[in-house]
Short mmCIF file of C-alpha atoms in Angstrom, two decimals:
data_model
loop_
_atom_site.label_atom_id
_atom_site.label_comp_id
_atom_site.label_asym_id
_atom_site.label_seq_id
_atom_site.Cartn_x
_atom_site.Cartn_y
_atom_site.Cartn_z
CA UNK A 571 0.00 0.00 0.00
CA UNK A 572 1.40 3.35 -1.01
CA UNK A 573 2.33 5.79 1.71
CA UNK A 574 -0.31 8.49 2.11
CA UNK A 575 1.61 11.11 4.04
CA UNK A 576 4.89 12.69 3.00
CA UNK A 577 7.33 15.33 4.05
CA UNK A 578 7.56 17.79 1.16
CA UNK A 579 10.68 19.88 0.58
CA UNK A 580 11.73 22.21 -2.21
CA UNK A 581 14.96 20.64 -3.41
CA UNK A 582 17.77 20.53 -5.92
CA UNK A 583 18.70 17.19 -7.47
CA UNK A 584 22.30 16.16 -7.94
CA UNK A 585 24.22 13.04 -8.93
CA UNK A 586 27.25 11.45 -7.28
CA UNK A 587 28.67 8.07 -8.24
CA UNK A 588 25.68 7.54 -10.50
CA UNK A 589 23.16 7.92 -7.66
CA UNK A 590 20.74 10.77 -7.15
CA UNK A 591 20.83 12.87 -3.99
CA UNK A 592 18.87 15.97 -3.00
CA UNK A 593 19.68 19.22 -1.23
CA UNK A 594 16.99 21.16 0.59
CA UNK A 595 16.58 23.92 3.16
CA UNK A 596 14.93 22.57 6.29
CA UNK A 597 13.41 24.84 8.99
CA UNK A 598 15.26 24.40 12.28
CA UNK A 599 12.02 23.58 14.09
CA UNK A 600 11.68 20.40 12.00
CA UNK A 601 15.20 19.12 12.63
CA UNK A 602 14.50 17.56 16.07
CA UNK A 603 11.22 16.11 14.82
CA UNK A 604 12.35 14.23 11.74
CA UNK A 605 15.92 13.44 12.72
CA UNK A 606 15.59 11.34 15.85
CA UNK A 607 18.79 10.46 17.63
CA UNK A 608 18.13 8.02 20.43
CA UNK A 609 21.10 5.69 20.68
CA UNK A 610 19.15 3.27 22.84
CA UNK A 611 16.59 2.78 20.05
CA UNK A 612 19.14 2.27 17.28
CA UNK A 613 20.52 -1.15 16.57
CA UNK A 614 24.26 -1.64 16.63
CA UNK A 615 24.33 -1.76 12.86
CA UNK A 616 22.76 1.69 12.59
CA UNK A 617 25.06 3.16 15.23
CA UNK A 618 27.81 3.36 12.64
CA UNK A 619 28.26 7.01 13.44
CA UNK A 620 30.29 8.13 16.42
CA UNK A 621 28.64 8.20 19.84
CA UNK A 622 27.11 11.58 20.61
CA UNK A 623 29.48 13.60 22.78
CA UNK A 624 26.93 15.28 25.03
CA UNK A 625 29.54 17.60 26.52
CA UNK A 626 29.89 19.38 23.16
CA UNK A 627 26.21 20.11 22.70
CA UNK A 628 25.66 22.93 25.26
CA UNK A 629 28.69 24.80 23.93
CA UNK A 630 27.39 24.54 20.36
CA UNK A 631 23.91 25.63 21.46
CA UNK A 632 25.37 28.67 23.25
CA UNK A 633 27.29 29.48 20.09
CA UNK A 634 23.96 29.67 18.23
CA UNK A 635 22.07 31.69 20.83
CA UNK A 636 24.95 34.04 21.69
CA UNK A 637 25.66 34.82 18.04
CA UNK A 638 22.17 35.12 16.63
CA UNK A 639 23.33 37.42 13.85
CA UNK A 640 26.45 35.56 12.79
CA UNK A 641 26.37 31.83 13.65
CA UNK A 642 27.13 29.40 10.82
CA UNK A 643 26.29 25.70 10.61
CA UNK A 644 27.21 23.53 7.63
CA UNK A 645 24.78 21.07 6.05
CA UNK A 646 23.45 17.95 7.72
CA UNK A 647 23.79 14.76 5.67
CA UNK A 648 21.17 12.07 6.15
CA UNK A 649 20.19 8.67 4.77
CA UNK A 650 16.50 7.83 4.42
CA UNK A 651 15.21 4.27 4.45
CA UNK A 652 12.54 4.97 1.87
CA UNK A 653 11.93 5.64 -1.81
CA UNK A 654 12.36 9.37 -2.38
CA UNK A 655 10.14 10.92 -5.03
CA UNK A 656 11.51 13.95 -6.86
CA UNK A 657 9.10 16.00 -8.95
CA UNK A 658 11.06 18.34 -11.22
CA UNK A 659 9.65 21.68 -12.26
CA UNK A 660 9.18 22.10 -15.99
CA UNK A 661 10.36 18.68 -17.17
CA UNK A 662 12.22 15.54 -16.21
CA UNK A 663 15.60 17.01 -17.12
CA UNK A 664 15.24 19.87 -14.64
CA UNK A 665 17.09 19.57 -11.32
CA UNK A 666 14.97 22.08 -9.40
CA UNK A 667 11.75 20.71 -7.98
CA UNK A 668 9.95 19.13 -5.03
CA UNK A 669 11.16 16.21 -2.93
CA UNK A 670 8.60 13.91 -1.31
CA UNK A 671 9.75 11.69 1.57
CA UNK A 672 7.34 9.15 3.12
CA UNK A 673 6.73 9.86 6.80
CA UNK A 674 7.22 6.15 7.45
CA UNK A 675 10.85 6.44 6.38
CA UNK A 676 13.64 6.20 8.93
CA UNK A 677 16.16 9.06 8.94
CA UNK A 678 19.74 8.42 10.01
CA UNK A 679 22.20 11.30 10.25
CA UNK A 680 25.51 10.42 8.60
CA UNK A 681 27.11 13.75 9.40
CA UNK A 682 25.79 16.42 11.76
CA UNK A 683 24.37 14.68 14.83
CA UNK A 684 25.97 17.25 17.15
CA UNK A 685 24.51 20.09 15.09
CA UNK A 686 21.11 18.44 15.31
CA UNK A 687 21.34 18.11 19.13
CA UNK A 688 22.58 21.69 19.48
CA UNK A 689 19.69 22.98 17.36
CA UNK A 690 17.21 21.16 19.58
CA UNK A 691 18.77 22.65 22.72
CA UNK A 692 18.99 26.16 21.24
CA UNK A 693 15.32 26.07 20.24
CA UNK A 694 14.29 25.39 23.83
CA UNK A 695 15.90 28.69 24.79
CA UNK A 696 15.10 30.67 21.63
CA UNK A 697 12.07 29.10 19.94
CA UNK A 698 11.84 32.08 17.59
CA UNK A 699 14.87 30.64 15.78
CA UNK A 700 12.67 27.82 14.51
CA UNK A 701 11.87 29.63 11.26
CA UNK A 702 15.54 29.76 10.27
CA UNK A 703 16.89 27.02 8.02
CA UNK A 704 19.81 24.65 7.62
CA UNK A 705 20.86 22.84 4.47
CA UNK A 706 20.16 19.10 4.45
CA UNK A 707 21.55 16.59 1.97
CA UNK A 708 19.26 13.55 1.53
CA UNK A 709 20.33 10.16 0.22
CA UNK A 710 17.91 7.31 -0.42
CA UNK A 711 19.32 4.23 1.30
CA UNK A 712 16.86 1.35 1.38
CA UNK A 713 17.71 -0.81 4.36
CA UNK A 714 20.32 1.78 5.34
CA UNK A 715 22.95 -0.61 4.02
CA UNK A 716 25.28 2.19 2.99
CA UNK A 717 24.98 4.39 6.10
CA UNK A 718 28.10 3.02 7.79
CA UNK A 719 30.21 3.42 4.65
CA UNK A 720 28.84 6.91 4.10
CA UNK A 721 29.88 7.97 7.59
CA UNK A 722 33.35 6.53 7.05
CA UNK A 723 33.69 8.22 3.64
CA UNK A 724 32.42 11.61 4.85
CA UNK A 725 34.96 11.65 7.67
CA UNK A 726 37.85 9.91 5.93
CA UNK A 727 39.56 13.07 4.76
CA UNK A 728 38.23 15.52 7.34
CA UNK A 729 41.15 17.35 8.94
CA UNK A 730 40.70 19.69 11.88
CA UNK A 731 42.19 23.11 11.10
CA UNK A 732 45.31 24.09 13.01
CA UNK A 733 44.91 26.04 16.24
CA UNK A 734 46.96 28.87 14.74
CA UNK A 735 44.69 29.49 11.77
CA UNK A 736 41.53 28.93 13.83
CA UNK A 737 42.63 31.69 16.22
CA UNK A 738 43.83 33.91 13.38
CA UNK A 739 40.38 33.82 11.74
CA UNK A 740 38.39 34.22 15.00
CA UNK A 741 37.06 37.79 15.02
CA UNK A 742 34.89 37.29 18.10
CA UNK A 743 37.85 36.61 20.40
CA UNK A 744 39.41 39.82 21.72
CA UNK A 745 42.59 37.92 22.59
CA UNK A 746 42.88 36.78 18.97
CA UNK A 747 42.49 40.38 17.78
CA UNK A 748 45.14 41.47 20.27
CA UNK A 749 47.51 38.77 19.00
CA UNK A 750 46.91 39.77 15.37
CA UNK A 751 47.84 43.37 16.19
CA UNK A 752 50.78 42.31 18.34
CA UNK A 753 52.25 40.16 15.58
CA UNK A 754 51.88 43.03 13.12
CA UNK A 755 53.27 45.76 15.37
CA UNK A 756 55.79 44.24 17.80
CA UNK A 757 59.25 44.20 16.24
CA UNK A 758 60.36 40.80 17.65
CA UNK A 759 57.50 39.03 15.89
CA UNK A 760 57.44 40.91 12.61
CA UNK A 761 57.90 38.51 9.67
CA UNK A 762 58.75 35.63 12.04
CA UNK A 763 55.31 34.20 12.83
CA UNK A 764 53.74 31.13 11.20
CA UNK A 765 50.00 31.83 11.10
CA UNK A 766 48.69 28.63 9.49
CA UNK A 767 50.41 25.72 11.24
CA UNK A 768 50.90 24.62 14.83
CA UNK A 769 54.37 23.28 14.11
CA UNK A 770 57.31 24.64 12.16
CA UNK A 771 59.06 22.54 9.55
CA UNK A 772 62.84 22.32 9.48
CA UNK A 773 62.88 24.52 6.36
CA UNK A 774 60.56 27.18 7.74
CA UNK A 775 61.99 30.68 8.00
CA UNK A 776 59.58 31.46 10.84
CA UNK A 777 60.56 31.36 14.48
CA UNK A 778 57.19 31.36 16.28
CA UNK A 779 53.67 30.05 15.75
CA UNK A 780 50.65 32.30 16.05
CA UNK A 781 49.01 29.97 18.57
CA UNK A 782 52.10 30.02 20.82
CA UNK A 783 52.10 33.83 20.94
CA UNK A 784 48.35 33.81 21.58
CA UNK A 785 48.58 31.48 24.59
CA UNK A 786 51.69 33.20 25.95
CA UNK A 787 50.12 36.66 25.74
CA UNK A 788 46.92 35.41 27.37
CA UNK A 789 49.05 34.15 30.25
CA UNK A 790 50.89 37.49 30.45
CA UNK A 791 47.67 39.51 30.76
CA UNK A 792 45.81 37.00 32.94
CA UNK A 793 46.41 38.89 36.21
CA UNK A 794 45.96 42.46 35.00
CA UNK A 795 42.98 44.13 33.41
CA UNK A 796 43.98 46.80 30.90
CA UNK A 797 41.31 49.39 30.26
CA UNK A 798 40.93 48.58 26.57
CA UNK A 799 42.53 46.82 23.63
CA UNK A 800 45.05 49.60 23.06
CA UNK A 801 46.18 49.50 26.69
CA UNK A 802 46.53 45.72 26.58
CA UNK A 803 48.52 45.97 23.36
CA UNK A 804 50.85 48.54 24.91
CA UNK A 805 51.58 46.26 27.87
CA UNK A 806 52.06 43.16 25.71
CA UNK A 807 54.24 44.90 23.16
CA UNK A 808 56.46 46.44 25.85
CA UNK A 809 56.91 43.08 27.55
CA UNK A 810 57.78 41.08 24.43
CA UNK A 811 60.12 43.75 23.10
CA UNK A 812 61.93 43.80 26.45
CA UNK A 813 62.21 40.01 26.47
CA UNK A 814 63.56 40.06 22.91
CA UNK A 815 66.21 42.64 23.80
CA UNK A 816 67.85 40.02 26.04
CA UNK A 817 67.57 37.17 23.51
CA UNK A 818 69.70 38.40 20.59
CA UNK A 819 69.09 35.32 18.45
CA UNK A 820 65.53 36.49 17.74
CA UNK A 821 66.79 39.68 16.11
CA UNK A 822 69.56 37.84 14.30
CA UNK A 823 66.99 35.54 12.70
CA UNK A 824 64.80 38.50 11.73
CA UNK A 825 67.78 40.15 10.04
CA UNK A 826 68.73 36.93 8.27
CA UNK A 827 72.06 36.56 10.02
CA UNK A 828 71.31 33.06 11.32
CA UNK A 829 68.77 30.46 10.20
CA UNK A 830 65.61 30.10 12.26
CA UNK A 831 65.96 26.31 12.05
CA UNK A 832 69.35 26.55 13.71
CA UNK A 833 67.94 28.55 16.60
CA UNK A 834 64.96 26.22 17.04
CA UNK A 835 67.18 23.16 16.98
CA UNK A 836 69.84 24.36 19.42
CA UNK A 837 67.94 26.74 21.72
CA UNK A 838 64.54 26.51 23.41
CA UNK A 839 63.57 30.14 23.99
CA UNK A 840 61.44 30.49 20.83
CA UNK A 841 59.39 27.34 21.44
CA UNK A 842 55.81 27.36 22.71
CA UNK A 843 56.54 25.95 26.16
CA UNK A 844 59.08 28.70 26.91
CA UNK A 845 56.98 31.49 25.38
CA UNK A 846 54.07 30.38 27.59
CA UNK A 847 56.43 30.30 30.56
CA UNK A 848 57.60 33.84 29.73
CA UNK A 849 53.95 34.90 29.80
CA UNK A 850 53.37 33.34 33.23
CA UNK A 851 56.55 34.95 34.59
CA UNK A 852 55.55 38.27 33.09
CA UNK A 853 52.14 38.16 34.78
CA UNK A 854 53.86 37.72 38.15
CA UNK A 855 56.35 40.52 37.41
CA UNK A 856 53.64 42.97 36.38
CA UNK A 857 51.77 42.24 39.58
CA UNK A 858 54.67 42.24 42.03
CA UNK A 859 57.02 44.77 40.48
CA UNK A 860 55.07 47.05 38.13
CA UNK A 861 57.81 49.70 38.11
CA UNK A 862 60.92 47.53 37.95
CA UNK A 863 59.96 44.55 35.80
CA UNK A 864 62.01 45.69 32.81
CA UNK A 865 65.26 45.74 34.77
CA UNK A 866 64.59 42.34 36.29
CA UNK A 867 64.25 40.77 32.84
CA UNK A 868 67.94 41.49 32.14
CA UNK A 869 68.65 38.17 33.86
CA UNK A 870 67.22 36.38 30.80
CA UNK A 871 70.48 37.11 28.97
CA UNK A 872 72.40 35.11 31.60
CA UNK A 873 70.34 31.92 31.31
CA UNK A 874 71.69 29.05 29.23
CA UNK A 875 68.88 28.37 26.77
CA UNK A 876 70.63 25.44 25.09
CA UNK A 877 68.39 22.44 24.58
CA UNK A 878 71.25 20.34 25.96
CA UNK A 879 71.35 22.24 29.27
CA UNK A 880 70.53 19.59 31.93
CA UNK A 881 68.38 22.07 33.87
CA UNK A 882 65.66 21.77 31.22
CA UNK A 883 65.38 17.98 31.56
CA UNK A 884 61.97 17.24 33.07
CA UNK A 885 60.99 20.89 32.74
CA UNK A 886 60.81 21.97 29.11
CA UNK A 887 62.36 18.80 27.70
CA UNK A 888 60.82 15.38 28.30
CA UNK A 889 62.50 12.29 26.85
CA UNK A 890 64.49 14.47 24.50
CA UNK A 891 61.53 16.42 23.15
CA UNK A 892 60.04 19.77 24.11
CA UNK A 893 56.70 19.42 25.91
CA UNK A 894 53.91 22.02 26.02
CA UNK A 895 52.02 20.20 28.78
CA UNK A 896 50.70 22.44 31.56
CA UNK A 897 53.07 21.05 34.17
CA UNK A 898 56.05 21.59 31.87
CA UNK A 899 55.06 25.20 31.29
CA UNK A 900 54.84 25.65 35.08
CA UNK A 901 58.20 23.96 35.70
CA UNK A 902 59.89 26.08 33.03
CA UNK A 903 58.34 29.23 34.48
CA UNK A 904 59.45 28.15 37.96
CA UNK A 905 63.08 28.04 36.93
CA UNK A 906 62.87 31.46 35.25
CA UNK A 907 61.11 32.91 38.30
CA UNK A 908 63.84 31.59 40.57
CA UNK A 909 66.51 33.18 38.38
CA UNK A 910 64.64 36.50 38.56
CA UNK A 911 64.27 36.28 42.34
CA UNK A 912 60.51 35.72 42.30
CA UNK A 913 58.84 33.58 44.95
CA UNK A 914 56.94 30.48 43.83
CA UNK A 915 53.23 30.17 44.59
CA UNK A 916 51.87 27.20 46.53
CA UNK A 917 50.83 25.53 43.26
CA UNK A 918 54.22 26.26 41.69
CA UNK A 919 55.91 24.68 44.70
CA UNK A 920 53.70 21.61 44.52
CA UNK A 921 54.66 21.00 40.88
CA UNK A 922 58.30 21.70 41.69
CA UNK A 923 58.34 19.22 44.57
CA UNK A 924 56.79 16.59 42.31
CA UNK A 925 59.61 17.05 39.79
CA UNK A 926 62.27 16.65 42.45
CA UNK A 927 60.61 13.49 43.77
CA UNK A 928 60.49 12.02 40.30
CA UNK A 929 64.13 12.86 39.66
CA UNK A 930 65.11 11.35 43.01
CA UNK A 931 63.15 8.16 42.29
CA UNK A 932 64.72 7.89 38.85
CA UNK A 933 68.17 8.20 40.37
#
């Protein structure tokens, strides 16, 4: 018996691998109704997609509701266990028309289950968003035999963008804007910052990554509250230019006198863990010695920044490699603080004591 009731969508027909698929705009209010996602009701075969990470959903919903005028969600891709009927406008060769989907069909999301859950949560808070739309790509998949392979194929070549470029392109984050201006205006960073990648290749002429400067500057300003962006930029620029004045290799790389790869290979002071440590030390200096912090940084020129220096073992260097882990940033900052005559906090001391215990046990 033919199905009597259908969902009806205006749609565009396309072809991939010889099979028709359809793209439509679906009102947000319909998304939770037609795309059910109850893992307990799905058989193991249909749970080919990843398990829903419920911790991500509130953050995504807040993104929608907090940025009503600028949020962006990409299309949801779904398989439908039913015969889809496409009625072209003006003739069978036309690809613009109406898509009819039997209400008895089962919808399985191949890509976009977190978007679907976030939409449902956002609509509870802002039901007026229900009239807005999201693109949906429909595939007919009788028996849903291809749903697992579709999920695998859709995610096979998906690569998460680097932290550096994600921050660079984030115009809602004031700290990202500050870092963009800092990189453009502060002499130590000019022409030496990799903005697209989290790591520098051996052939790269850059000395720093954008993400490393971002995290380090956030740490620097974490304990002070400049009045505005310009004030924050003034503080950050003054700090990094003072640090650079005691690390001559940075300027030598900028002037092309030595290769950046040589500095990165032999010394540690341009790497993310040390930059972050500089930021933490700077925050303490700005708080405890707001008038004399510049003079105290002269000690940086006396520190042996060689990767081979045994003092960095277990601090910045772990099993021969630099580590950006939180405890390694703290341990690196601890050593710099001690050289500058700064007292360690209770948390700093706890991490420091743990290092000494580990070194003693290893011995």
